[in-house]
Short mmCIF file of C-alpha atoms in Angstrom, two decimals:
data_model
loop_
_atom_site.label_atom_id
_atom_site.label_comp_id
_atom_site.label_asym_id
_atom_site.label_seq_id
_atom_site.Cartn_x
_atom_site.Cartn_y
_atom_site.Cartn_z
CA MET A 1 8.48 12.65 -9.13
CA ASN A 2 10.90 15.26 -7.65
CA SER A 3 12.48 12.75 -5.00
CA LEU A 4 13.06 10.07 -8.18
CA ARG A 5 15.21 13.38 -10.55
CA ARG A 6 17.54 13.87 -7.12
CA ASN A 7 18.46 10.13 -6.56
CA VAL A 8 19.24 9.66 -10.06
CA LEU A 9 20.83 12.75 -10.18
CA LYS A 10 23.00 12.20 -7.04
CA SER A 11 24.02 8.60 -7.96
CA ALA A 12 25.22 10.14 -11.55
CA ALA A 13 29.31 10.33 -11.27
CA GLY A 14 29.16 9.92 -14.93
CA ALA A 15 26.99 10.11 -17.97
CA GLY A 16 26.05 6.30 -18.21
CA THR A 17 24.57 6.69 -15.14
CA VAL A 18 20.97 7.70 -16.67
CA ALA A 19 20.90 5.32 -19.33
CA VAL A 20 21.67 2.21 -17.08
CA ALA A 21 18.93 3.50 -14.84
CA VAL A 22 16.67 3.58 -18.23
CA ALA A 23 17.82 -0.14 -18.95
CA ALA A 24 17.05 -0.97 -15.72
CA GLY A 25 13.93 0.26 -15.78
CA LEU A 26 14.89 2.53 -12.78
CA LEU A 27 13.15 5.49 -14.81
CA LYS A 28 9.75 3.80 -14.98
CA PRO A 29 7.74 4.98 -12.22
CA GLY A 30 5.27 2.29 -10.99
CA GLN A 31 7.40 -0.30 -11.67
CA ALA A 32 10.64 -0.43 -10.37
CA LEU A 33 9.78 2.34 -8.02
CA ALA A 34 6.50 1.08 -6.96
CA ALA A 35 4.60 3.69 -5.16
CA TYR A 36 2.48 6.56 -6.75
CA PRO A 37 3.84 10.23 -6.69
CA ARG A 38 2.89 11.10 -3.48
CA SER A 39 0.78 13.86 -5.17
CA ALA A 40 -1.52 11.24 -5.57
CA TYR A 41 -1.54 10.58 -2.51
CA GLU A 42 -2.06 14.02 -1.32
CA ALA A 43 -4.88 14.57 -3.42
CA LYS A 44 -8.39 15.58 -1.71
CA SER A 45 -10.75 13.94 -4.63
CA LEU A 46 -11.36 10.48 -6.63
CA ALA A 47 -10.74 12.64 -9.42
CA ASP A 48 -7.14 14.16 -8.43
CA ALA A 49 -6.04 11.31 -6.85
CA MET A 50 -6.89 9.52 -10.55
CA LYS A 51 -5.47 11.85 -12.23
CA ASN A 52 -1.91 11.93 -10.44
CA MET A 53 -1.37 7.98 -10.56
CA GLY A 54 -2.21 8.56 -14.14
CA VAL A 55 -5.12 6.38 -14.46
CA ALA A 56 -7.84 7.82 -16.68
CA SER A 57 -10.73 5.88 -17.26
CA PRO A 58 -10.29 2.48 -16.09
CA ALA A 59 -12.50 -0.35 -17.13
CA ASP A 60 -14.47 -2.41 -15.14
CA SER A 61 -13.92 -5.49 -14.15
CA LYS A 62 -15.69 -8.87 -12.39
CA ASP A 63 -12.42 -10.74 -11.55
CA ILE A 64 -11.24 -8.65 -8.86
CA VAL A 65 -12.94 -9.47 -6.07
CA ILE A 66 -12.90 -6.71 -2.93
CA LYS A 67 -13.48 -8.79 0.55
CA ALA A 68 -13.86 -6.04 2.85
CA PRO A 69 -17.20 -6.09 5.95
CA ASP A 70 -20.83 -4.34 4.39
CA ILE A 71 -20.35 -2.25 7.48
CA ALA A 72 -17.50 -1.50 9.60
CA GLU A 73 -18.62 -0.64 12.67
CA ASN A 74 -14.94 0.93 13.47
CA GLY A 75 -14.23 3.34 10.74
CA ALA A 76 -10.18 3.24 12.33
CA VAL A 77 -9.66 -0.39 11.25
CA VAL A 78 -11.65 -1.71 8.14
CA PRO A 79 -10.24 -4.65 6.72
CA VAL A 80 -10.02 -5.10 2.53
CA GLU A 81 -8.58 -8.18 0.61
CA VAL A 82 -8.32 -7.85 -3.45
CA THR A 83 -8.10 -10.41 -5.29
CA SER A 84 -7.53 -9.97 -8.75
CA GLY A 85 -7.95 -12.64 -11.75
CA ILE A 86 -7.31 -10.58 -13.68
CA ALA A 87 -3.91 -11.87 -15.80
CA GLY A 88 -0.72 -10.92 -15.73
CA THR A 89 -2.12 -8.15 -12.67
CA THR A 90 1.34 -6.04 -11.55
CA ALA A 91 -0.69 -3.43 -9.32
CA ILE A 92 -3.36 -2.70 -6.86
CA ALA A 93 -4.58 0.10 -5.69
CA ILE A 94 -6.95 0.70 -2.73
CA LEU A 95 -9.06 4.23 -2.63
CA ALA A 96 -11.84 5.19 0.08
CA GLU A 97 -13.67 7.30 -2.08
CA LYS A 98 -15.21 9.57 0.60
CA ASN A 99 -11.69 9.88 2.78
CA ASN A 100 -9.88 13.37 2.62
CA THR A 101 -7.21 11.59 0.70
CA PRO A 102 -8.56 9.01 -1.08
CA LEU A 103 -5.84 7.30 -2.05
CA VAL A 104 -5.77 5.07 0.69
CA CYS A 105 -2.58 2.28 -0.25
CA ASP A 106 -0.95 0.51 -3.39
CA PHE A 107 1.07 -2.44 -3.82
CA SER A 108 3.06 -3.77 -7.36
CA PHE A 109 3.96 -7.24 -7.32
CA LYS A 110 6.98 -8.67 -8.80
CA GLY A 111 8.60 -12.29 -8.97
CA GLY A 112 5.95 -14.70 -7.52
CA ALA A 113 3.95 -12.54 -5.54
CA GLN A 114 0.14 -13.52 -6.82
CA GLY A 115 -2.48 -10.41 -7.54
CA PHE A 116 -3.79 -10.56 -3.66
CA VAL A 117 -3.39 -8.37 -0.83
CA SER A 118 -4.87 -7.89 2.54
CA THR A 119 -4.65 -4.96 4.76
CA ARG A 120 -6.39 -2.70 7.08
CA ILE A 121 -7.58 0.67 5.84
CA LYS A 122 -9.10 3.44 7.91
CA MET A 123 -12.48 4.83 6.26
CA GLY A 124 -13.76 9.08 7.15
CA ALA A 125 -17.68 7.93 6.22
CA THR A 126 -19.31 4.67 4.12
CA SER A 127 -17.91 5.10 0.99
CA LEU A 128 -16.91 2.97 -2.11
CA VAL A 129 -13.53 0.86 -1.72
CA ARG A 130 -12.46 0.80 -4.94
CA ALA A 131 -10.11 -1.11 -6.20
CA LEU A 132 -7.93 -0.45 -9.04
CA VAL A 133 -6.13 -3.06 -10.78
CA THR A 134 -3.30 -2.86 -13.26
CA ALA A 135 -2.64 -5.60 -15.55
CA GLY A 136 -0.12 -5.12 -18.37
CA ASP A 137 -0.87 -1.85 -19.75
CA LYS A 138 -4.29 -2.20 -18.97
CA THR A 139 -6.49 -0.66 -15.98
CA TYR A 140 -9.32 -1.90 -13.99
CA VAL A 141 -11.81 -1.25 -11.03
CA ALA A 142 -13.42 -2.88 -9.21
CA ALA A 143 -15.87 -0.90 -5.81
CA LYS A 144 -17.85 -2.15 -3.17
CA GLU A 145 -19.78 -0.37 -0.15
CA VAL A 146 -18.81 -0.45 3.05
CA LYS A 147 -20.67 1.29 5.95
CA VAL A 148 -19.31 2.99 8.68
CA THR A 149 -21.39 3.12 11.25
CA ILE A 150 -17.77 5.96 13.49
CA GLY A 151 -15.87 7.42 11.34
CA GLY A 152 -11.91 6.61 11.66
CA CYS A 153 -10.95 9.70 10.03
CA GLY A 154 -9.67 12.62 12.28
CA GLY A 155 -11.76 12.47 15.37
CA MET B 1 11.70 4.41 18.53
CA ALA B 2 11.01 1.05 15.51
CA GLU B 3 9.37 -1.28 17.17
CA PRO B 4 9.17 -4.30 15.95
CA MET B 5 7.62 -6.05 13.23
CA ARG B 6 6.24 -9.65 13.14
CA ILE B 7 6.34 -11.79 9.99
CA ARG B 8 4.40 -14.84 9.71
CA ALA B 9 5.39 -17.19 6.30
CA THR B 10 3.77 -19.91 6.20
CA MET B 11 3.60 -22.95 2.97
CA GLN B 12 -0.34 -23.07 1.53
CA GLY B 13 0.39 -25.63 -1.51
CA ASP B 14 3.08 -23.53 -3.94
CA VAL B 15 2.54 -20.63 -3.02
CA ALA B 16 3.37 -18.42 0.33
CA ASP B 17 1.17 -16.75 2.52
CA ILE B 18 3.10 -13.96 4.20
CA LYS B 19 1.70 -11.63 7.09
CA VAL B 20 3.36 -8.55 8.06
CA LEU B 21 1.84 -6.71 10.98
CA MET B 22 4.01 -3.46 11.67
CA ASN B 23 4.16 -1.12 14.22
CA HIS B 24 3.43 2.41 13.40
CA PRO B 25 1.04 5.29 14.78
CA MET B 26 0.20 6.45 11.18
CA GLU B 27 -0.78 10.02 12.02
CA THR B 28 -2.70 11.69 9.11
CA GLY B 29 -1.43 14.86 9.77
CA GLN B 30 -5.52 15.88 10.05
CA ARG B 31 -6.28 14.42 13.45
CA LYS B 32 -6.68 16.80 16.51
CA ASP B 33 -5.42 16.26 19.94
CA ALA B 34 -8.42 15.99 22.46
CA LYS B 35 -7.00 17.59 24.69
CA THR B 36 -5.04 20.67 23.37
CA GLY B 37 -6.68 20.86 20.29
CA GLN B 38 -3.64 21.14 17.73
CA LEU B 39 -3.48 18.66 15.06
CA VAL B 40 -1.49 15.62 15.66
CA PRO B 41 1.31 16.21 13.14
CA ALA B 42 1.61 13.01 10.04
CA HIS B 43 3.45 10.40 10.63
CA TYR B 44 2.93 7.17 8.68
CA ILE B 45 4.93 4.53 6.62
CA THR B 46 5.14 5.32 2.94
CA THR B 47 6.78 3.10 1.45
CA VAL B 48 7.46 -0.91 2.27
CA THR B 49 9.00 -3.08 0.48
CA ALA B 50 9.59 -6.87 0.61
CA THR B 51 12.05 -9.62 -0.54
CA LEU B 52 12.15 -12.99 -1.25
CA ASN B 53 15.65 -14.51 -0.91
CA GLY B 54 17.06 -10.83 -1.88
CA ALA B 55 14.62 -10.73 -4.56
CA PRO B 56 11.74 -7.81 -4.74
CA VAL B 57 8.22 -9.62 -4.21
CA LEU B 58 6.33 -6.59 -3.31
CA GLU B 59 6.67 -3.18 -3.24
CA ALA B 60 4.09 -0.90 -1.55
CA GLY B 61 3.32 2.85 -1.13
CA MET B 62 0.80 4.26 1.76
CA GLY B 63 -0.95 7.20 2.71
CA GLY B 64 -2.00 8.09 6.09
CA GLY B 65 -5.53 6.12 5.35
CA VAL B 66 -3.68 3.37 6.24
CA SER B 67 -5.08 1.69 10.03
CA ARG B 68 -2.55 2.09 12.73
CA ASN B 69 0.10 -0.98 13.52
CA PRO B 70 -0.78 -1.63 9.61
CA TYR B 71 -1.12 -5.35 8.52
CA LEU B 72 -0.34 -6.10 5.33
CA GLY B 73 -0.82 -10.05 3.43
CA PHE B 74 0.08 -11.18 0.43
CA LYS B 75 1.13 -14.44 -1.21
CA VAL B 76 4.01 -15.01 -3.48
CA LYS B 77 4.29 -18.41 -5.97
CA GLY B 78 7.04 -21.18 -6.47
CA ALA B 79 9.02 -20.21 -3.10
CA LYS B 80 9.42 -23.08 -0.92
CA ALA B 81 10.39 -23.87 2.86
CA GLY B 82 13.03 -22.23 4.51
CA ASP B 83 13.42 -19.20 2.24
CA LYS B 84 14.41 -15.89 3.60
CA VAL B 85 11.63 -13.00 3.66
CA ALA B 86 12.64 -9.86 4.28
CA VAL B 87 10.05 -6.60 5.26
CA ASN B 88 11.48 -2.94 5.18
CA TRP B 89 9.99 -0.27 5.71
CA VAL B 90 10.30 3.69 6.05
CA ASP B 91 8.15 6.42 6.93
CA ASN B 92 7.28 10.16 5.84
CA THR B 93 9.95 11.29 8.90
CA GLY B 94 12.85 9.04 7.39
CA ASP B 95 12.55 6.54 10.20
CA LYS B 96 12.71 2.94 9.05
CA ASN B 97 12.62 -0.65 10.30
CA ALA B 98 13.74 -3.81 8.79
CA ALA B 99 12.51 -7.70 10.05
CA GLU B 100 13.68 -11.01 8.66
CA ALA B 101 10.98 -14.28 8.66
CA THR B 102 11.76 -18.18 7.32
CA VAL B 103 8.63 -19.63 5.35
CA GLY B 104 7.51 -22.39 7.25
#
């Protein structure tokens, strides 16, 4: 979060700026700034990644649909689609459990954006792909196993 | 060096289906060059933002785990044909790119 602090300090010409930033929600990570801290992206294990994301114990949810192949021949390109049926979904994060850095990407939605995202990820080995959905102040999780024939990390 | 990005936005009912294809190597920093045996330096997109008529609709964070030439699909409710979609990205080297498209 240091970069955020820098930016705020840099733009803080007057003392009022910080208050304005707070009022505008700028200082609420995960909302105005979308992304989870980079430390979450650098975490080497699922537990660390979730800890750095500030997610403690997400509840399992059947309303999250992960569309991904059962068997991915090429781990470098695994199409993943996450649809959240949970009302008020504000963010989706995708984690590949056995990757060196499990957190792959996260998305936060605003305006009319719906709880849906589709992308392509790399997977180092056969593992669970987890989708973390944030709705309100709660976090939900769903997982789907993808078998990988040829790993797409390193090489 | 930033190559163009492709955006396609189509209306499906009252929902705009937006697809973005970015050109980027997305190096994780963990891959070794086959010839030299040296690690290829990390080079990946860290942040993507999308706006509809100037209002933010999606902010994405990415790590090296996203496939090269990242594809991103999302849906925005309440958009109409003719709306402007703009997408920006920034990578870990500070490189950036932006593109715009019209919902059709």
